[in-house]
């Protein structure tokens, strides 16, 4: 049976999918093992097995399961990552943090990086991939997220330069697990106020792990703790890069300034939202 992009778009568009044509192209490219750029408006002959799989994926998308969670992968920065419902889907907004970390690492000849809240590993591994002179450490509380991250470390061929720990930075003796200080510390911690999570899009609230979203009553619970431990973990000339939610940059800055760090800049995402806070000792 033959399928075209338009056949799939017709199924998706009634469900208020934001970019049905793009998603149709991605679904076909996944089924046919081709680059999405190679998918055109021509007819594609699909086997009965492929048709069955396509219908299952369309139905899953109509139930608001995110496209990346359906096909099990997501492009981020310059690379592709394995994703499941055990990790936060990588967002384009986070790429500015990665780009800045790479810039700082190259300018300052940084050697070590710590990622607090590893998730899929998209932040840490993107930096390590572009900076082969660096070694990394990733920390996450979720055993399932760590399993996904370990897959991605192998996929990006950085597993020999990274150590991964299942830990909570809320632990009293968290910093005792590390026998070193780090040149860059990056983190995209949970920052959604608890009461706001149920108002998020279905793709987020139902299919990203709540553990990766819930920032406590004011959304700042994790920043408060990270601000306490950062001074013990950061090297004298090191840098800290933190992602935050809309309207949180100033409050995040204040928390870290109280711990003796100085704000160097606040970076805006493509929508003009203050997304990333850069600090130094």
Short mmCIF file of C-alpha atoms in Angstrom, two decimals:
data_model
loop_
_atom_site.label_atom_id
_atom_site.label_comp_id
_atom_site.label_asym_id
_atom_site.label_seq_id
_atom_site.Cartn_x
_atom_site.Cartn_y
_atom_site.Cartn_z
CA UNK A 1 0.00 0.00 0.00
CA UNK A 2 1.23 3.46 -0.85
CA UNK A 3 1.45 6.36 1.61
CA UNK A 4 2.31 10.01 1.15
CA UNK A 5 3.11 12.75 3.63
CA UNK A 6 -0.36 14.17 3.00
CA UNK A 7 -2.01 10.88 4.06
CA UNK A 8 -0.31 11.13 7.44
CA UNK A 9 -0.90 14.89 7.78
CA UNK A 10 -4.63 14.29 7.34
CA UNK A 11 -4.59 11.93 10.33
CA UNK A 12 -2.53 14.25 12.52
CA UNK A 13 -4.00 17.65 11.72
CA UNK A 14 -7.36 16.93 13.36
CA UNK A 15 -5.57 16.41 16.68
CA UNK A 16 -4.10 19.94 16.78
CA UNK A 17 -0.54 18.75 16.24
CA UNK A 18 1.48 21.93 15.81
CA UNK A 19 3.63 20.79 12.87
CA UNK A 20 1.81 17.88 11.19
CA UNK A 21 3.80 18.01 7.94
CA UNK A 22 7.14 17.99 9.76
CA UNK A 23 6.00 15.17 12.02
CA UNK A 24 4.70 13.17 9.06
CA UNK A 25 8.11 13.53 7.42
CA UNK A 26 9.85 12.34 10.59
CA UNK A 27 7.53 9.33 10.96
CA UNK A 28 8.13 8.26 7.36
CA UNK A 29 11.88 8.76 7.67
CA UNK A 30 11.87 6.59 10.80
CA UNK A 31 9.92 3.81 9.08
CA UNK A 32 12.02 3.91 5.92
CA UNK A 33 15.37 4.40 7.72
CA UNK A 34 16.07 7.55 5.73
CA UNK A 35 17.05 11.08 6.61
CA UNK A 36 13.94 13.24 7.02
CA UNK A 37 15.35 15.64 4.43
CA UNK A 38 15.19 12.81 1.90
CA UNK A 39 11.43 12.36 2.31
CA UNK A 40 9.51 14.13 -0.46
CA UNK A 41 5.86 14.31 -1.51
CA UNK A 42 6.12 11.17 -3.64
CA UNK A 43 4.24 7.93 -2.91
CA UNK A 44 5.99 5.42 -0.65
CA UNK A 45 5.21 1.73 -0.84
CA UNK A 46 4.95 0.38 2.70
CA UNK A 47 4.91 -3.23 3.77
CA UNK A 48 2.03 -4.55 5.93
CA UNK A 49 4.38 -4.46 8.93
CA UNK A 50 5.33 -0.84 8.22
CA UNK A 51 1.69 0.16 7.81
CA UNK A 52 0.82 -1.46 11.13
CA UNK A 53 3.70 0.35 12.82
CA UNK A 54 2.77 3.67 11.20
CA UNK A 55 -0.84 3.40 12.37
CA UNK A 56 0.35 2.62 15.91
CA UNK A 57 2.61 5.68 15.91
CA UNK A 58 -0.13 7.95 14.56
CA UNK A 59 -2.54 6.75 17.24
CA UNK A 60 0.12 7.31 19.91
CA UNK A 61 0.69 10.85 18.66
CA UNK A 62 -3.06 11.52 18.68
CA UNK A 63 -2.97 10.58 22.38
CA UNK A 64 -0.41 13.40 22.81
CA UNK A 65 2.56 11.13 23.33
CA UNK A 66 5.53 13.28 22.19
CA UNK A 67 6.98 12.37 18.82
CA UNK A 68 10.46 11.83 20.23
CA UNK A 69 9.09 9.41 22.85
CA UNK A 70 7.29 7.50 20.09
CA UNK A 71 10.35 6.99 17.90
CA UNK A 72 12.76 6.89 20.85
CA UNK A 73 15.16 9.60 19.74
CA UNK A 74 15.53 13.38 19.65
CA UNK A 75 17.89 15.71 17.87
CA UNK A 76 19.63 18.17 20.18
CA UNK A 77 22.43 20.61 19.37
CA UNK A 78 24.38 18.72 16.67
CA UNK A 79 23.64 15.21 17.85
CA UNK A 80 20.88 12.66 18.28
CA UNK A 81 19.91 11.21 21.64
CA UNK A 82 18.00 8.18 22.83
CA UNK A 83 14.96 9.27 24.84
CA UNK A 84 12.26 7.48 26.83
CA UNK A 85 9.58 8.56 29.28
CA UNK A 86 12.23 8.19 32.00
CA UNK A 87 14.02 11.37 30.88
CA UNK A 88 13.10 14.95 30.08
CA UNK A 89 12.85 15.51 26.33
CA UNK A 90 15.76 17.73 25.25
CA UNK A 91 14.62 21.27 24.39
CA UNK A 92 16.12 23.68 21.85
CA UNK A 93 16.17 26.38 24.58
CA UNK A 94 18.85 24.37 26.41
CA UNK A 95 21.22 24.53 23.44
CA UNK A 96 22.33 28.05 24.42
CA UNK A 97 23.69 26.62 27.67
CA UNK A 98 25.62 23.96 25.75
CA UNK A 99 27.01 26.48 23.26
CA UNK A 100 28.18 28.78 26.06
CA UNK A 101 29.77 25.91 27.99
CA UNK A 102 31.73 24.85 24.91
CA UNK A 103 32.83 28.44 24.26
CA UNK A 104 34.05 28.84 27.86
CA UNK A 105 35.80 25.47 27.84
CA UNK A 106 37.78 26.32 24.72
CA UNK A 107 38.60 29.89 25.76
CA UNK A 108 39.79 28.91 29.25
CA UNK A 109 41.19 25.47 28.46
CA UNK A 110 38.89 23.91 31.03
CA UNK A 111 39.48 20.21 31.69
CA UNK A 112 36.55 19.04 33.85
CA UNK A 113 32.78 19.44 33.85
CA UNK A 114 30.03 18.39 36.28
CA UNK A 115 26.39 18.04 35.22
CA UNK A 116 23.88 18.15 38.08
CA UNK A 117 20.74 16.46 36.79
CA UNK A 118 22.15 14.35 33.95
CA UNK A 119 18.86 13.07 32.48
CA UNK A 120 19.47 11.85 28.93
CA UNK A 121 22.98 13.30 29.05
CA UNK A 122 22.28 15.77 26.25
CA UNK A 123 24.03 18.70 27.96
CA UNK A 124 27.10 16.91 29.27
CA UNK A 125 27.70 14.65 26.28
CA UNK A 126 27.27 17.46 23.74
CA UNK A 127 29.98 19.42 25.55
CA UNK A 128 32.28 16.40 25.81
CA UNK A 129 31.75 15.53 22.14
CA UNK A 130 32.81 19.02 21.04
CA UNK A 131 35.60 19.25 23.65
CA UNK A 132 37.66 16.04 23.41
CA UNK A 133 40.17 17.47 25.92
CA UNK A 134 37.58 17.34 28.74
CA UNK A 135 36.52 14.76 31.32
CA UNK A 136 32.98 14.77 32.74
CA UNK A 137 30.91 13.68 35.71
CA UNK A 138 27.13 13.33 35.60
CA UNK A 139 24.77 13.01 38.56
CA UNK A 140 21.13 11.96 38.59
CA UNK A 141 18.79 10.59 41.25
CA UNK A 142 16.91 8.35 38.79
CA UNK A 143 18.27 4.88 38.07
CA UNK A 144 16.16 4.68 34.90
CA UNK A 145 17.44 8.03 33.63
CA UNK A 146 21.01 6.88 34.24
CA UNK A 147 20.38 3.78 32.12
CA UNK A 148 19.27 6.03 29.22
CA UNK A 149 22.30 8.30 29.74
CA UNK A 150 24.68 5.33 29.63
CA UNK A 151 23.20 4.34 26.26
CA UNK A 152 23.75 7.87 24.98
CA UNK A 153 27.32 8.00 26.25
CA UNK A 154 28.06 4.96 24.09
CA UNK A 155 26.08 6.35 21.16
CA UNK A 156 28.16 9.55 21.20
CA UNK A 157 31.38 7.66 21.97
CA UNK A 158 32.19 9.62 25.13
CA UNK A 159 31.77 6.80 27.67
CA UNK A 160 35.54 6.65 28.26
CA UNK A 161 35.55 10.28 29.46
CA UNK A 162 32.57 10.32 31.77
CA UNK A 163 31.68 9.00 35.22
CA UNK A 164 28.03 8.71 36.19
CA UNK A 165 26.67 8.64 39.74
CA UNK A 166 23.19 7.94 41.08
CA UNK A 167 22.99 10.55 43.82
CA UNK A 168 20.74 13.26 45.22
CA UNK A 169 22.26 16.69 45.82
CA UNK A 170 19.79 17.01 48.67
CA UNK A 171 21.94 14.55 50.62
CA UNK A 172 23.79 16.20 53.47
CA UNK A 173 27.17 14.73 52.45
CA UNK A 174 26.69 15.10 48.69
CA UNK A 175 29.98 16.90 48.04
CA UNK A 176 31.94 14.18 49.87
CA UNK A 177 31.36 11.84 46.90
CA UNK A 178 33.78 13.87 44.76
CA UNK A 179 37.49 14.15 45.31
CA UNK A 180 37.92 17.07 42.95
CA UNK A 181 36.70 20.50 41.93
CA UNK A 182 35.26 21.21 38.51
CA UNK A 183 36.06 23.87 35.91
CA UNK A 184 32.46 24.02 34.67
CA UNK A 185 29.31 23.08 36.53
CA UNK A 186 26.12 22.92 34.47
CA UNK A 187 22.58 22.22 35.58
CA UNK A 188 19.05 22.26 34.21
CA UNK A 189 17.28 21.29 37.43
CA UNK A 190 13.53 20.94 37.96
CA UNK A 191 12.08 24.46 38.05
CA UNK A 192 8.32 24.25 37.53
CA UNK A 193 6.37 25.26 40.67
CA UNK A 194 4.52 22.18 41.93
CA UNK A 195 1.08 23.73 41.58
CA UNK A 196 1.69 24.63 37.90
CA UNK A 197 2.61 21.17 36.61
CA UNK A 198 -0.97 20.04 35.99
CA UNK A 199 -1.53 23.09 33.77
CA UNK A 200 1.32 22.18 31.40
CA UNK A 201 0.79 20.68 27.94
CA UNK A 202 -0.19 17.00 27.97
CA UNK A 203 3.03 16.12 26.15
CA UNK A 204 4.99 17.48 29.12
CA UNK A 205 2.92 16.77 32.23
CA UNK A 206 1.98 13.24 31.14
CA UNK A 207 5.17 12.10 29.43
CA UNK A 208 8.14 13.84 31.05
CA UNK A 209 9.08 12.47 34.48
CA UNK A 210 7.56 14.61 37.23
CA UNK A 211 10.84 14.27 39.10
CA UNK A 212 12.50 16.29 36.32
CA UNK A 213 9.82 19.00 36.39
CA UNK A 214 8.87 19.64 40.01
CA UNK A 215 10.81 22.56 41.47
CA UNK A 216 8.86 22.70 44.72
CA UNK A 217 6.43 25.33 45.91
CA UNK A 218 8.21 28.30 44.30
CA UNK A 219 10.13 26.44 41.60
CA UNK A 220 13.43 27.32 43.25
CA UNK A 221 13.89 24.43 45.68
CA UNK A 222 16.74 22.82 43.76
CA UNK A 223 18.55 26.10 43.06
CA UNK A 224 18.63 26.83 46.79
CA UNK A 225 20.41 23.56 47.48
CA UNK A 226 22.72 23.78 44.47
CA UNK A 227 23.74 27.29 45.57
CA UNK A 228 24.82 25.82 48.92
CA UNK A 229 27.06 23.11 47.44
CA UNK A 230 28.50 24.93 44.42
CA UNK A 231 31.30 26.74 46.30
CA UNK A 232 32.74 23.40 47.45
CA UNK A 233 32.68 21.92 43.96
CA UNK A 234 33.81 24.79 41.72
CA UNK A 235 37.46 25.38 40.86
CA UNK A 236 38.86 28.89 41.58
CA UNK A 237 38.61 30.04 37.95
CA UNK A 238 35.57 27.94 37.12
CA UNK A 239 32.17 28.82 35.66
CA UNK A 240 28.60 27.85 36.52
CA UNK A 241 25.82 27.70 33.92
CA UNK A 242 22.23 27.27 35.08
CA UNK A 243 19.05 27.00 33.06
CA UNK A 244 15.90 28.50 34.55
CA UNK A 245 12.27 29.11 33.73
CA UNK A 246 10.61 32.27 32.51
CA UNK A 247 11.01 35.09 35.02
CA UNK A 248 13.36 33.14 37.31
CA UNK A 249 16.79 34.48 36.25
CA UNK A 250 16.91 37.31 38.79
CA UNK A 251 15.85 35.11 41.70
CA UNK A 252 18.36 32.44 40.71
CA UNK A 253 21.09 35.07 40.48
CA UNK A 254 20.28 36.36 43.96
CA UNK A 255 20.51 32.88 45.49
CA UNK A 256 24.01 32.34 44.13
CA UNK A 257 25.24 35.84 44.86
CA UNK A 258 24.41 35.18 48.52
CA UNK A 259 26.89 32.28 48.34
CA UNK A 260 29.66 34.52 47.02
CA UNK A 261 29.34 33.93 43.28
CA UNK A 262 29.14 36.75 40.76
CA UNK A 263 26.78 36.92 37.80
CA UNK A 264 28.72 37.32 34.55
CA UNK A 265 25.76 37.38 32.17
CA UNK A 266 22.22 36.20 31.60
CA UNK A 267 21.63 34.57 28.22
CA UNK A 268 18.33 34.78 26.36
CA UNK A 269 16.82 31.96 24.34
CA UNK A 270 15.44 32.31 20.81
CA UNK A 271 12.15 33.63 22.21
CA UNK A 272 13.94 36.40 24.11
CA UNK A 273 13.38 34.77 27.52
CA UNK A 274 16.21 35.04 30.05
CA UNK A 275 17.07 31.35 30.08
CA UNK A 276 20.62 30.81 31.30
CA UNK A 277 22.59 32.37 34.17
CA UNK A 278 26.39 32.42 33.98
CA UNK A 279 28.28 32.83 37.27
CA UNK A 280 31.84 32.72 38.55
CA UNK A 281 33.52 32.91 41.94
#
